[in-house]
Short mmCIF file of C-alpha atoms in Angstrom, two decimals:
data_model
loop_
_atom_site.label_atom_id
_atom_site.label_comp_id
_atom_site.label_asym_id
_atom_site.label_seq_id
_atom_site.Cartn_x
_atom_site.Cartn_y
_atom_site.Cartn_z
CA UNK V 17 56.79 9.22 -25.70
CA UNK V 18 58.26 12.26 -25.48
CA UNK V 19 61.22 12.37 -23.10
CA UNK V 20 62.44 15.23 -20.92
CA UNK V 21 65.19 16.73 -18.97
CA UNK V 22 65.53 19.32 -15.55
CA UNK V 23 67.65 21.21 -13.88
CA UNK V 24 67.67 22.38 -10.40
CA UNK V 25 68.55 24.76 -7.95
CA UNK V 26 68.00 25.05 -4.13
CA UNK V 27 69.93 27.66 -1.96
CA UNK V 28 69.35 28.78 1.23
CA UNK V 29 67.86 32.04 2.44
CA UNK V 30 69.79 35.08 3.16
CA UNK V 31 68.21 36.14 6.65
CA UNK V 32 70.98 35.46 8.96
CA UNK V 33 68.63 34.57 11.71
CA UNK V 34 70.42 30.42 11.53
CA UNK V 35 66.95 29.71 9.51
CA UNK V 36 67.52 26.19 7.44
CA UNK V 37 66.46 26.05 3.98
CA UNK V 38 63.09 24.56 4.01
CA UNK V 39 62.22 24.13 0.58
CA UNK V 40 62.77 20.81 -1.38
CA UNK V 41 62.37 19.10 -4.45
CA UNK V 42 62.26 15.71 -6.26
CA UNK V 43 62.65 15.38 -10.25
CA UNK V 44 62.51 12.16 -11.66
CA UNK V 45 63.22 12.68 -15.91
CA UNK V 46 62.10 9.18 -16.77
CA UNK V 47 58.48 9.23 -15.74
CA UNK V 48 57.88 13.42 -16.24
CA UNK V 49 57.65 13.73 -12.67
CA UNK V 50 58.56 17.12 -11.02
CA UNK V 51 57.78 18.39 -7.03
CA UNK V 52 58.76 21.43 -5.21
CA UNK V 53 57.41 22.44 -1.99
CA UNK V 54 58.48 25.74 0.46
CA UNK V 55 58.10 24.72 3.89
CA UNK V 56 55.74 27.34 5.84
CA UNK V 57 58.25 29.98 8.13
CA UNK V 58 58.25 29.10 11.66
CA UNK V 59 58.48 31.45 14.86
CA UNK V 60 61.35 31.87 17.22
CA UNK V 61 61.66 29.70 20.29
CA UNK V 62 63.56 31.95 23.07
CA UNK V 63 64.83 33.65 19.98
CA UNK V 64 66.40 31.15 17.93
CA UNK V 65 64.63 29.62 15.03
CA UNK V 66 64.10 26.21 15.05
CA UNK V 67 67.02 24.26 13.39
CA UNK V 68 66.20 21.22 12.24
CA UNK V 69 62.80 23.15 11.24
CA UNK V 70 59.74 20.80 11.39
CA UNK V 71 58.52 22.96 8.02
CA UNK V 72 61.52 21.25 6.32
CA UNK V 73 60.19 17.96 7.30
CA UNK V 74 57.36 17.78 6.53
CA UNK V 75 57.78 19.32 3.04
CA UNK V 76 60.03 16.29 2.52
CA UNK V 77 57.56 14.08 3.80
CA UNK V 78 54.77 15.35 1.58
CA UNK V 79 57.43 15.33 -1.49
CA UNK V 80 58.28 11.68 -1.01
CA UNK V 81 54.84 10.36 0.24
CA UNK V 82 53.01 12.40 -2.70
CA UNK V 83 55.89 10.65 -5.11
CA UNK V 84 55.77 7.19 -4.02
CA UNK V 85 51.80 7.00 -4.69
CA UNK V 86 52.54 8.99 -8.23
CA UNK V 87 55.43 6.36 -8.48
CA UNK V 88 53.29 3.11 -7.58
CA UNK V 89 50.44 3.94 -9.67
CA UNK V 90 51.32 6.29 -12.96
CA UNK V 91 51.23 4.60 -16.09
CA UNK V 92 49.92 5.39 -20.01
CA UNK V 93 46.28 4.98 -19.43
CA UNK V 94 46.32 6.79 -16.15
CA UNK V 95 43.90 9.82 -15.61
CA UNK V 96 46.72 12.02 -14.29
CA UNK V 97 44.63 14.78 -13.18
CA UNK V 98 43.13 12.38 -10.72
CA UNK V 99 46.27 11.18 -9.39
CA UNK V 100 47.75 14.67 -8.56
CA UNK V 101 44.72 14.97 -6.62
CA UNK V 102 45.45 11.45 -4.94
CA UNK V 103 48.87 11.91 -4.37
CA UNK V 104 48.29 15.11 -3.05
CA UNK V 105 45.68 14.12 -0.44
CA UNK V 106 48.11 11.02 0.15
CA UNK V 107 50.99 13.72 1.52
CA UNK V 108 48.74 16.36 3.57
CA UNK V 109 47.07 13.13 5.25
CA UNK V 110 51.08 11.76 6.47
CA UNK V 111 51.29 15.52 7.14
CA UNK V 112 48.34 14.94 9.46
CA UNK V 113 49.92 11.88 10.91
CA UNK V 114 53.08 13.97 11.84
CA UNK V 115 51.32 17.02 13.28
CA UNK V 116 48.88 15.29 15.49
CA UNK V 117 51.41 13.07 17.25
CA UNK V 118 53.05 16.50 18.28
CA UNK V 119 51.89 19.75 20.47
CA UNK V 120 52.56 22.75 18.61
CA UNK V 121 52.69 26.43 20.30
CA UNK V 122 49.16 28.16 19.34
CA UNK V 123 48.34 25.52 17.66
CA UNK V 124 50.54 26.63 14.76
CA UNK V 125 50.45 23.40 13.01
CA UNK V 126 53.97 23.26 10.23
CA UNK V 127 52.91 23.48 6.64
CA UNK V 128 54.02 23.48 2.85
CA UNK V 129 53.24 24.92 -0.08
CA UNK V 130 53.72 23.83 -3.91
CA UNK V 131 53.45 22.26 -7.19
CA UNK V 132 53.65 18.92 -8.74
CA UNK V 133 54.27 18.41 -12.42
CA UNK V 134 53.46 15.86 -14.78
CA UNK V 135 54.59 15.77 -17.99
CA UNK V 136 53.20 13.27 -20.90
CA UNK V 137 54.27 14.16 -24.65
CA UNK V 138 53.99 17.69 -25.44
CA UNK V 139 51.35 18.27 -22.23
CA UNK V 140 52.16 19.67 -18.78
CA UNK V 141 49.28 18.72 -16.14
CA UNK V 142 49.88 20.15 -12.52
CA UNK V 143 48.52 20.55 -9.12
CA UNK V 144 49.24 23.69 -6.92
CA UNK V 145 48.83 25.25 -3.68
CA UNK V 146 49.77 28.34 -2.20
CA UNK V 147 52.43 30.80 -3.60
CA UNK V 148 55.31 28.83 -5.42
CA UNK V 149 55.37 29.74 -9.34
CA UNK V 150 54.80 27.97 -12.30
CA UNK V 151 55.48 29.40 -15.49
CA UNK V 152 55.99 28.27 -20.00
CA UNK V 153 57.98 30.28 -22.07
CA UNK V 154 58.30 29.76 -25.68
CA UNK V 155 61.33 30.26 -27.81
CA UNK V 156 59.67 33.61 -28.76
CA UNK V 157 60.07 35.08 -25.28
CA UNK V 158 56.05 34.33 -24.50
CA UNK V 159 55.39 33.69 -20.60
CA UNK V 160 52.31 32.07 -19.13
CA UNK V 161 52.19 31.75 -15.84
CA UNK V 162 50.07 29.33 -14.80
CA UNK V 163 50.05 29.76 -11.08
CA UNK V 164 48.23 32.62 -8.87
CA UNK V 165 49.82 33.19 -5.33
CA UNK V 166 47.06 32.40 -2.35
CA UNK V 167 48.68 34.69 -0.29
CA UNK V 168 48.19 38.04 -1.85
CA UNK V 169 44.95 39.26 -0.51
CA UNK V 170 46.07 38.24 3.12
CA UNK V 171 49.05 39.86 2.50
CA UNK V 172 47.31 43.35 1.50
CA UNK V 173 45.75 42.72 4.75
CA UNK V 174 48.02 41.24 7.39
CA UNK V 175 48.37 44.17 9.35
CA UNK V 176 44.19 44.16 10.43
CA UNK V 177 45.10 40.37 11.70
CA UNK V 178 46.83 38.45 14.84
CA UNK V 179 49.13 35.83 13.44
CA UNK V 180 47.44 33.35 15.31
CA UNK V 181 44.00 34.59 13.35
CA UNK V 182 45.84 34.62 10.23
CA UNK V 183 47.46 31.20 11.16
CA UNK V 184 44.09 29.46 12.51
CA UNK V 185 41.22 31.05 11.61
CA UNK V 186 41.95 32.29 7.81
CA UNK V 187 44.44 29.68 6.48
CA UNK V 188 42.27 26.85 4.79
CA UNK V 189 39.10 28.64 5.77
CA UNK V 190 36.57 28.68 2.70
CA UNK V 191 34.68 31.10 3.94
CA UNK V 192 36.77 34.10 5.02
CA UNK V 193 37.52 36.29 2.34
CA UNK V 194 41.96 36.41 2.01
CA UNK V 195 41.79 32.67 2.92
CA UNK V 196 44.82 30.25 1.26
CA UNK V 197 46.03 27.22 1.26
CA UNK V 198 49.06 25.13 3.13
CA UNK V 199 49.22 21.52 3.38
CA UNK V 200 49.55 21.17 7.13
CA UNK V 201 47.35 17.97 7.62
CA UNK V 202 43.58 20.04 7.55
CA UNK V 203 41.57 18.30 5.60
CA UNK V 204 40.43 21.50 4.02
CA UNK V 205 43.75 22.66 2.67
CA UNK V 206 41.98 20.39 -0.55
CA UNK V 207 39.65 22.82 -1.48
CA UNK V 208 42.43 24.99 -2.41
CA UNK V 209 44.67 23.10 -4.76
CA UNK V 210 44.65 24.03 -8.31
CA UNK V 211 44.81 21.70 -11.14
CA UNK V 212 45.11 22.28 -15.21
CA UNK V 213 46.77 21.58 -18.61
CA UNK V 214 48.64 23.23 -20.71
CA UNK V 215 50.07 22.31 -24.26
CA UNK V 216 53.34 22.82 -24.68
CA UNK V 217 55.14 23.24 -27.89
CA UNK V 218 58.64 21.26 -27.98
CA UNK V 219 61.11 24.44 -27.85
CA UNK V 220 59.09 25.97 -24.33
CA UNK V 221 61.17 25.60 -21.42
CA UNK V 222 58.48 25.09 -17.92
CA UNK V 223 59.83 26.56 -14.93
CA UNK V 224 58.60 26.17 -11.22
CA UNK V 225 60.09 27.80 -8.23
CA UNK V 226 59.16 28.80 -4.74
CA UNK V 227 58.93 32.85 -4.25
CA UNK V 228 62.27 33.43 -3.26
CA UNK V 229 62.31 34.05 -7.28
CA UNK V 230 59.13 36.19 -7.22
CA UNK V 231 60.64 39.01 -8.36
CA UNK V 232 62.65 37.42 -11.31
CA UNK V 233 59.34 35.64 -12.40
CA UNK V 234 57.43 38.89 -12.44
CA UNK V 235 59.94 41.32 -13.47
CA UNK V 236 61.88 40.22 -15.79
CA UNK V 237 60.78 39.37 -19.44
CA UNK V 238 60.31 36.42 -21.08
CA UNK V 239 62.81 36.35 -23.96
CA UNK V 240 65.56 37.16 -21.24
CA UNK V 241 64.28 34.42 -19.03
CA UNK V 242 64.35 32.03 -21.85
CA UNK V 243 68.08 33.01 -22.18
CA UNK V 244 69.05 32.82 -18.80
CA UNK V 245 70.69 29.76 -17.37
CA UNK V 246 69.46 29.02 -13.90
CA UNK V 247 72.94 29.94 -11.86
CA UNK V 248 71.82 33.64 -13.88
CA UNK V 249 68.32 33.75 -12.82
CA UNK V 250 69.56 32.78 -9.19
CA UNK V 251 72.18 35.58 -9.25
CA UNK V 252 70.39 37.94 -10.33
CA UNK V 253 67.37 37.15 -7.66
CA UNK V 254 67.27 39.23 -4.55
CA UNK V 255 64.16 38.00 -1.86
CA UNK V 256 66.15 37.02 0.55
CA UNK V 257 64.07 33.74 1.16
CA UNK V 258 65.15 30.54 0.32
CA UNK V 259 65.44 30.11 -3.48
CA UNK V 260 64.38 26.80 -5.47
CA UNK V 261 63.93 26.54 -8.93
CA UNK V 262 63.30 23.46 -11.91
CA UNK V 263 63.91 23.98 -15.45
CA UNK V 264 62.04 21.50 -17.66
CA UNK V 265 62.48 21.37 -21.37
CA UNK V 266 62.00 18.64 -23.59
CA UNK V 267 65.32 16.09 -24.41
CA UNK V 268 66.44 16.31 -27.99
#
C-alpha cells in the first residue's frame, strides 16, 4: 500500500474582536486519514464574542466522532465512499445531541463545515460540505480543485436576507435557491455533502484548507503553489479568518 505523509497548519484569525480559532483538524498518516472542519462564526453576546466558542466544539466533536467510526471500521475491502457518508452522518447526529440539550439565541443552532480525506494507493476519495477547499497539483504546476464553495450564491445575495432567514430558513433548505450546507445536527445538512475520486499520480501534492486561504487557492498558480512550503502559503495569505491548511503527498 502506498504510504503517505501531511503537514499542517492552524492559526488563528486576525479580527481582533477576542474571536478563538474555530477550525480544527485530525491527520492520521498510517491509515490515509485526513479531517478539517471551520467552525460556523458566532454573534456577539453584549458585545463580546463567545470565548470558548461552541462552533469550536462542536467542530472537534464532529472531527473525533466522524474519526473514531472511520477508525473502528476502515479496512482493505471497505467501500470507502460509504463510510465517509457514515462517518459523516455519525458526527452531525453527536452534533444534534449537543445542540438540542442547549437553547440557542434565534435558534441559531452552532455549525461546521469541511472535508474528510481518504487516501488508498494512488486514489484520493473525499466527502465535503460547505466552503473549505480541496485541491491536486501535479509536479507540472496543474491544479484541480475538487471542491465548490456552498456559500457563493448566498453570498451574492446576503444583503436581500435577515440573518436569521439566512441562518434558518436557507441553510440546509433544498428547496430555496442559494441554500448550503453546515453540519449543525439537521438532518438535512446530508443532502448537501459532496463525495468523489480522484487519481492521483505519485509526485501531486493534495491540499485542503478552510477559506481563510481562499485567496491563495484561487489566485495564485499552480506551479508556485507546488513550490511553496506551507509557512509561505500562510504568509503570504491575507483573509483575515482563521487559517488551516493539510499538505498530503505521498512518502518516498
Amino acid at each position: 500500500m502506498v504510504k503517505y505523509k501531511s503537514s499542517s497548519i492552524s492559526i488563528i484569525n486576525s479580527k481582533n474582536i477576542n474571536k478563538p480559532n474555530e477550525d480544527f483538524y485530525l491527520c492520521d498518516d498510517d491509515r490515509g486519514i485526513y479531517l478539517l472542519v471551520d467552525g460556523v462564526s458566532r454573534d456577539k453576546i453584549n458585545g463580546i464574542y463567545p470565548n470558548p466558542s461552541p462552533s469550536f466544539y462542536v467542530s472537534k466533536l464532529f472531527v473525533k466522532s466522524a474519526y473514531k467510526f472511520l477508525f473502528d471500521n476502515i479496512n482493505e475491502n471497505a467501500n470507502i465512499l460509504d463510510l465517509l457518508h457514515n462517518a459523516i452522518k455519525k458526527g452531525n447526529d453527536e452534533i444534534n445531541i449537543y445542540n438540542s440539550k442547549k437553547e440557542w439565541i434565534d435558534n441559531f443552532l452552532p455549525g461546521t463545515v469541511g472535508i474528510i480525506a481518504v487516501m488508498r494507493d494512488y486514489k484520493l476519495l473525499f466527502a465535503y460540505i460547505g466552503d473549505c477547499y480541496g485541491l491536486v497539483i501535479s509536479n507540472k504546476g496543474d491544479k484541480t480543485i475538487f471542491t465548490k464553495c456552498q456559500t457563493e450564491k448566498i453570498a451574492n445575495h446576503k444583503k436581500e436576507f435577515s440573518a436569521y432567514e439566512i441562518r434558518n430558513e436557507i441553510c440546509n433548505s433544498e428547496s430555496h435557491p442559494y441554500s448550503y450546507g453546515v453540519l449543525n445536527g439537521d438532518f438535512r445538512a446530508m443532502n448537501f455533502v459532496n463525495y468523489g475520486t480522484i487519481d492521483i499520480l505519485n509526485n501531486d501534492k493534495i491540499i485542503i484548507c478552510s477559506d481563510g486561504f481562499s485567496d491563495i487557492i484561487k489566485n495564485v498558480s499552480g506551479k508556485k503553489l507546488y513550490q511553496m512550503t506551507i509557512d509561505e502559503m500562510t504568509t503570504r495569505a491575507y483573509e483575515s479568518d482563521d487559517k488551516t491548511m493539510l499538505i498530503i503527498e505521498e512518502d518516498r
